[in-house]
Amino acid sequence: MEKQKEILKLYHDNLDQQIEEVFKADLNIPIDKFQTQKQFTVIRNLKVLHLACLHNNTKLVELTLTYCRNSNLINQTQMFEFINLQNKDGFTPLHMASFKGNLEIIKLLLQLGANSNIKNTTGLSVLHMSVQGDHVKTSVINIDFQLFWINQNIPIDILDHNHQTPLICASFLGSQQMVNFLIPWGAKLNAQTQDKGHTALHVATQQGHSRIVRKLLIKGIDRKIKDKTGRTALDLAVESRFESIQTMIENNMGLPERCGLRQPDSKVEKNYISMIIYLSLYCSSFLMTISFTLPKLESLQAWYITSFSITLLLTWVLVKRNPGFVPRSNKTLMDLLDAYSVDQICPDCSDVKPPRSRHCEICQKCVYKYDHHCPWLSNCVGEKNQYIFISFLFTLTLSISLQIAVQCSTLNLEDDQTDVDSDHLLQWITFYYTMIFSCIFILPVMLLFTVQIYNLIKGQTTYERYIEKQGINRIQSRKASAEQQLKLIKSAASTETNESEFKFTLKTQKKPLLKETELIV
Ligand SMILES: [Zn+2]
Ligand SMILES: [Zn+2]
């Protein structure tokens, strides 16, 4: 009994060297029988292998398994039981290793017969545990895991007893990287839990994970789904006073969204509607001008027609030309994860995301030196078409300015005329039509041209300057926001309803699980 306590204490303290010495001295210690009691941990029935996996200690796991095989105290069947033993919550050593994100230990356990299909008492699979892992420190390994488990034929939408998918689990716990990767892998967006009928959007909203909320909305989650109490995610955001999340779910379009700098908080398919509107207005005003106005103004005719033709040609080039899409490397994601950090990989393209590139959710590709997605051209502006875009803005500004000049000159001519000719009415219609079009377009186009010239001087893209500004604003508002959040948490904890939510958090969140190995004094 003393020996058991001594060895369990060594396991608890993660002292693999001392354990190795104990094993070398005696090959007749029945460690497969040793399990923790309450004096060691807050939960019972953790075998030494659970403890080694929880410590994320590959050497200790290897030592333990090697000892079991060499000691001759357990046969093959007992070894299999030892590896797959579930504690009182139903967790196996494989669950623990998945939670910690250690691929080496997982492979070792699987080689020796660990069963990856075992679920714990609440139905959590190894994939759920992997999603719950600490993604800041072990994000690469965790993502490696996801692929690993999916390659082991574990469905990406595997359910626990509450019908909670890994995506809902990740959204609840704020596992941003997992959400980013699970969606492109085909995770079901609109799945609902059995008890409350919550979607991933409901749980992310409730927990205040605004980035995850935005990602889910951009990927097209149904924001109108109601839970079993009839509340949508928007209702939950309003109740919790999460104003930024409320704005996202309401999908309010601001200037950055309208300019293509920031994607709206919804799924946007590539379409040519804006481009058709722009071309229709631009071409019709040109045709009307050359038909009814220009014949009287031969001096401006050549300039106007030339600038229009060049603008139209540049429009065609910008629509058709590759803006600088990052070419595919044809490497597997596993290879990429070995070579790059997870931040350097685009989850949607499953490929490397070079510096200064960004994934366009509308074009569905990463773009070098991403500037913005232009809805009028239905294409991105990036490294390979930036200069063409600036030239286009220049000729567009010139042609619209000439159009205004032409119309104003006609006005003077009309004043001089005493007779009313047959084209008089058409000239006036042309005048108003083209002037309205020109006045609407000229200022935004000039502003965009100025911004692009400023970008050239600064050596930055519009998106980079936007992000930089956002970063400064975020730092300024961080303190105020933190104070507000603290007040909300305090008030939420004091209400009965939210207390039950807090208990749910305790059951599934990662931090309490880590504390399970703490020694009770
Ligand atoms: Zn991408
Ligand atoms: Zn784009």
PDB file of N, CA, C and O in Angstrom, residues 388-425:
ATOM      1  N   ILE A 388      -2.828  48.755 -62.470  1.00  0.00           N
ATOM      2  CA  ILE A 388      -3.901  48.859 -63.475  1.00  0.00           C
ATOM      3  C   ILE A 388      -5.123  49.519 -62.843  1.00  0.00           C
ATOM      4  O   ILE A 388      -5.789  50.344 -63.463  1.00  0.00           O
ATOM      5  N   PHE A 389      -5.371  49.163 -61.582  1.00  0.00           N
ATOM      6  CA  PHE A 389      -6.525  49.736 -60.880  1.00  0.00           C
ATOM      7  C   PHE A 389      -6.360  51.251 -60.711  1.00  0.00           C
ATOM      8  O   PHE A 389      -7.311  52.020 -60.909  1.00  0.00           O
ATOM      9  N   ILE A 390      -5.133  51.677 -60.382  1.00  0.00           N
ATOM     10  CA  ILE A 390      -4.887  53.120 -60.214  1.00  0.00           C
ATOM     11  C   ILE A 390      -5.063  53.833 -61.565  1.00  0.00           C
ATOM     12  O   ILE A 390      -5.676  54.903 -61.638  1.00  0.00           O
ATOM     13  N   SER A 391      -4.554  53.214 -62.639  1.00  0.00           N
ATOM     14  CA  SER A 391      -4.712  53.807 -63.979  1.00  0.00           C
ATOM     15  C   SER A 391      -6.190  53.896 -64.339  1.00  0.00           C
ATOM     16  O   SER A 391      -6.658  54.896 -64.901  1.00  0.00           O
ATOM     17  N   PHE A 392      -6.920  52.845 -63.985  1.00  0.00           N
ATOM     18  CA  PHE A 392      -8.361  52.805 -64.256  1.00  0.00           C
ATOM     19  C   PHE A 392      -9.077  53.958 -63.535  1.00  0.00           C
ATOM     20  O   PHE A 392      -9.913  54.657 -64.118  1.00  0.00           O
ATOM     21  N   LEU A 393      -8.696  54.167 -62.257  1.00  0.00           N
ATOM     22  CA  LEU A 393      -9.336  55.247 -61.498  1.00  0.00           C
ATOM     23  C   LEU A 393      -9.012  56.604 -62.109  1.00  0.00           C
ATOM     24  O   LEU A 393      -9.861  57.500 -62.159  1.00  0.00           O
ATOM     25  N   PHE A 394      -7.772  56.741 -62.613  1.00  0.00           N
ATOM     26  CA  PHE A 394      -7.368  58.012 -63.221  1.00  0.00           C
ATOM     27  C   PHE A 394      -8.186  58.289 -64.486  1.00  0.00           C
ATOM     28  O   PHE A 394      -8.753  59.374 -64.649  1.00  0.00           O
ATOM     29  N   THR A 395      -8.269  57.289 -65.376  1.00  0.00           N
ATOM     30  CA  THR A 395      -9.001  57.515 -66.638  1.00  0.00           C
ATOM     31  C   THR A 395     -10.503  57.660 -66.385  1.00  0.00           C
ATOM     32  O   THR A 395     -11.177  58.413 -67.079  1.00  0.00           O
ATOM     33  N   LEU A 396     -10.993  56.952 -65.360  1.00  0.00           N
ATOM     34  CA  LEU A 396     -12.424  57.076 -65.028  1.00  0.00           C
ATOM     35  C   LEU A 396     -12.725  58.488 -64.525  1.00  0.00           C
ATOM     36  O   LEU A 396     -13.706  59.118 -64.933  1.00  0.00           O
ATOM     37  N   THR A 397     -11.838  58.989 -63.646  1.00  0.00           N
ATOM     38  CA  THR A 397     -12.008  60.358 -63.138  1.00  0.00           C
ATOM     39  C   THR A 397     -11.961  61.349 -64.302  1.00  0.00           C
ATOM     40  O   THR A 397     -12.786  62.268 -64.389  1.00  0.00           O
ATOM     41  N   LEU A 398     -10.998  61.127 -65.206  1.00  0.00           N
ATOM     42  CA  LEU A 398     -10.833  62.030 -66.350  1.00  0.00           C
ATOM     43  C   LEU A 398     -12.070  62.014 -67.248  1.00  0.00           C
ATOM     44  O   LEU A 398     -12.589  63.069 -67.638  1.00  0.00           O
ATOM     45  N   SER A 399     -12.555  60.812 -67.549  1.00  0.00           N
ATOM     46  CA  SER A 399     -13.694  60.726 -68.471  1.00  0.00           C
ATOM     47  C   SER A 399     -14.961  61.320 -67.858  1.00  0.00           C
ATOM     48  O   SER A 399     -15.736  61.984 -68.549  1.00  0.00           O
ATOM     49  N   ILE A 400     -15.153  61.112 -66.551  1.00  0.00           N
ATOM     50  CA  ILE A 400     -16.352  61.692 -65.907  1.00  0.00           C
ATOM     51  C   ILE A 400     -16.218  63.220 -65.846  1.00  0.00           C
ATOM     52  O   ILE A 400     -17.183  63.954 -66.078  1.00  0.00           O
ATOM     53  N   SER A 401     -14.995  63.692 -65.568  1.00  0.00           N
ATOM     54  CA  SER A 401     -14.772  65.149 -65.526  1.00  0.00           C
ATOM     55  C   SER A 401     -15.044  65.761 -66.893  1.00  0.00           C
ATOM     56  O   SER A 401     -15.683  66.822 -67.004  1.00  0.00           O
ATOM     57  N   LEU A 402     -14.571  65.082 -67.943  1.00  0.00           N
ATOM     58  CA  LEU A 402     -14.803  65.583 -69.305  1.00  0.00           C
ATOM     59  C   LEU A 402     -16.293  65.589 -69.626  1.00  0.00           C
ATOM     60  O   LEU A 402     -16.799  66.490 -70.295  1.00  0.00           O
ATOM     61  N   GLN A 403     -16.965  64.567 -69.126  1.00  0.00           N
ATOM     62  CA  GLN A 403     -18.412  64.485 -69.360  1.00  0.00           C
ATOM     63  C   GLN A 403     -19.131  65.678 -68.725  1.00  0.00           C
ATOM     64  O   GLN A 403     -20.012  66.285 -69.339  1.00  0.00           O
ATOM     65  N   ILE A 404     -18.702  66.026 -67.513  1.00  0.00           N
ATOM     66  CA  ILE A 404     -19.296  67.187 -66.829  1.00  0.00           C
ATOM     67  C   ILE A 404     -18.978  68.463 -67.626  1.00  0.00           C
ATOM     68  O   ILE A 404     -19.847  69.317 -67.854  1.00  0.00           O
ATOM     69  N   ALA A 405     -17.713  68.548 -68.084  1.00  0.00           N
ATOM     70  CA  ALA A 405     -17.291  69.732 -68.852  1.00  0.00           C
ATOM     71  C   ALA A 405     -18.107  69.864 -70.136  1.00  0.00           C
ATOM     72  O   ALA A 405     -18.570  70.955 -70.496  1.00  0.00           O
ATOM     73  N   VAL A 406     -18.304  68.729 -70.803  1.00  0.00           N
ATOM     74  CA  VAL A 406     -19.072  68.720 -72.052  1.00  0.00           C
ATOM     75  C   VAL A 406     -20.489  69.218 -71.807  1.00  0.00           C
ATOM     76  O   VAL A 406     -21.006  70.078 -72.524  1.00  0.00           O
ATOM     77  N   GLN A 407     -21.107  68.703 -70.758  1.00  0.00           N
ATOM     78  CA  GLN A 407     -22.497  69.069 -70.476  1.00  0.00           C
ATOM     79  C   GLN A 407     -22.622  70.544 -70.089  1.00  0.00           C
ATOM     80  O   GLN A 407     -23.552  71.222 -70.510  1.00  0.00           O
ATOM     81  N   CYS A 408     -21.662  71.026 -69.301  1.00  0.00           N
ATOM     82  CA  CYS A 408     -21.711  72.433 -68.891  1.00  0.00           C
ATOM     83  C   CYS A 408     -21.518  73.351 -70.100  1.00  0.00           C
ATOM     84  O   CYS A 408     -22.166  74.397 -70.215  1.00  0.00           O
ATOM     85  N   SER A 409     -20.627  72.942 -71.031  1.00  0.00           N
ATOM     86  CA  SER A 409     -20.394  73.737 -72.244  1.00  0.00           C
ATOM     87  C   SER A 409     -21.654  73.792 -73.089  1.00  0.00           C
ATOM     88  O   SER A 409     -22.001  74.825 -73.664  1.00  0.00           O
ATOM     89  N   THR A 410     -22.358  72.679 -73.152  1.00  0.00           N
ATOM     90  CA  THR A 410     -23.598  72.616 -73.926  1.00  0.00           C
ATOM     91  C   THR A 410     -24.626  73.589 -73.372  1.00  0.00           C
ATOM     92  O   THR A 410     -25.371  74.220 -74.113  1.00  0.00           O
ATOM     93  N   LEU A 411     -24.620  73.708 -72.052  1.00  0.00           N
ATOM     94  CA  LEU A 411     -25.560  74.612 -71.391  1.00  0.00           C
ATOM     95  C   LEU A 411     -25.356  76.040 -71.889  1.00  0.00           C
ATOM     96  O   LEU A 411     -26.309  76.752 -72.199  1.00  0.00           O
ATOM     97  N   ASN A 412     -24.063  76.443 -72.030  1.00  0.00           N
ATOM     98  CA  ASN A 412     -23.754  77.786 -72.529  1.00  0.00           C
ATOM     99  C   ASN A 412     -24.214  77.950 -73.968  1.00  0.00           C
ATOM    100  O   ASN A 412     -24.749  78.978 -74.352  1.00  0.00           O
ATOM    101  N   LEU A 413     -23.987  76.867 -74.767  1.00  0.00           N
ATOM    102  CA  LEU A 413     -24.398  76.930 -76.173  1.00  0.00           C
ATOM    103  C   LEU A 413     -25.903  77.106 -76.283  1.00  0.00           C
ATOM    104  O   LEU A 413     -26.400  77.895 -77.067  1.00  0.00           O
ATOM    105  N   GLU A 414     -26.626  76.361 -75.419  1.00  0.00           N
ATOM    106  CA  GLU A 414     -28.086  76.414 -75.461  1.00  0.00           C
ATOM    107  C   GLU A 414     -28.594  77.811 -75.137  1.00  0.00           C
ATOM    108  O   GLU A 414     -29.556  78.293 -75.711  1.00  0.00           O
ATOM    109  N   ASP A 415     -27.894  78.454 -74.182  1.00  0.00           N
ATOM    110  CA  ASP A 415     -28.318  79.799 -73.793  1.00  0.00           C
ATOM    111  C   ASP A 415     -28.216  80.789 -74.958  1.00  0.00           C
ATOM    112  O   ASP A 415     -28.994  81.718 -75.067  1.00  0.00           O
ATOM    113  N   ASP A 416     -27.171  80.524 -75.813  1.00  0.00           N
ATOM    114  CA  ASP A 416     -26.959  81.428 -76.942  1.00  0.00           C
ATOM    115  C   ASP A 416     -27.972  81.209 -78.057  1.00  0.00           C
ATOM    116  O   ASP A 416     -28.188  82.067 -78.900  1.00  0.00           O
ATOM    117  N   GLN A 417     -28.550  80.027 -78.060  1.00  0.00           N
ATOM    118  CA  GLN A 417     -29.458  79.707 -79.160  1.00  0.00           C
ATOM    119  C   GLN A 417     -30.812  80.385 -78.974  1.00  0.00           C
ATOM    120  O   GLN A 417     -31.329  80.450 -77.866  1.00  0.00           O
ATOM    121  N   THR A 418     -31.335  80.832 -80.049  1.00  0.00           N
ATOM    122  CA  THR A 418     -32.663  81.457 -79.982  1.00  0.00           C
ATOM    123  C   THR A 418     -33.738  80.504 -80.468  1.00  0.00           C
ATOM    124  O   THR A 418     -34.843  80.483 -79.959  1.00  0.00           O
ATOM    125  N   ASP A 419     -33.344  79.644 -81.453  1.00  0.00           N
ATOM    126  CA  ASP A 419     -34.331  78.707 -81.992  1.00  0.00           C
ATOM    127  C   ASP A 419     -34.274  77.386 -81.243  1.00  0.00           C
ATOM    128  O   ASP A 419     -33.214  76.939 -80.841  1.00  0.00           O
ATOM    129  N   VAL A 420     -35.403  76.767 -81.084  1.00  0.00           N
ATOM    130  CA  VAL A 420     -35.469  75.455 -80.438  1.00  0.00           C
ATOM    131  C   VAL A 420     -35.483  74.393 -81.528  1.00  0.00           C
ATOM    132  O   VAL A 420     -36.403  74.324 -82.320  1.00  0.00           O
ATOM    133  N   ASP A 421     -34.396  73.573 -81.592  1.00  0.00           N
ATOM    134  CA  ASP A 421     -34.367  72.557 -82.641  1.00  0.00           C
ATOM    135  C   ASP A 421     -35.029  71.271 -82.159  1.00  0.00           C
ATOM    136  O   ASP A 421     -35.427  71.157 -80.990  1.00  0.00           O
ATOM    137  N   SER A 422     -35.080  70.311 -83.057  1.00  0.00           N
ATOM    138  CA  SER A 422     -35.822  69.075 -82.761  1.00  0.00           C
ATOM    139  C   SER A 422     -35.139  68.222 -81.688  1.00  0.00           C
ATOM    140  O   SER A 422     -35.774  67.413 -81.026  1.00  0.00           O
ATOM    141  N   ASP A 423     -33.798  68.380 -81.506  1.00  0.00           N
ATOM    142  CA  ASP A 423     -33.065  67.571 -80.511  1.00  0.00           C
ATOM    143  C   ASP A 423     -33.049  68.214 -79.122  1.00  0.00           C
ATOM    144  O   ASP A 423     -32.411  67.695 -78.204  1.00  0.00           O
ATOM    145  N   HIS A 424     -33.734  69.318 -79.001  1.00  0.00           N
ATOM    146  CA  HIS A 424     -33.654  70.067 -77.744  1.00  0.00           C
ATOM    147  C   HIS A 424     -34.033  69.216 -76.517  1.00  0.00           C
ATOM    148  O   HIS A 424     -33.312  69.191 -75.511  1.00  0.00           O
ATOM    149  N   LEU A 425     -35.156  68.500 -76.642  1.00  0.00           N
ATOM    150  CA  LEU A 425     -35.638  67.691 -75.515  1.00  0.00           C
ATOM    151  C   LEU A 425     -34.636  66.591 -75.154  1.00  0.00           C
ATOM    152  O   LEU A 425     -34.312  66.384 -73.984  1.00  0.00           O
TER     153      LEU A 425
END
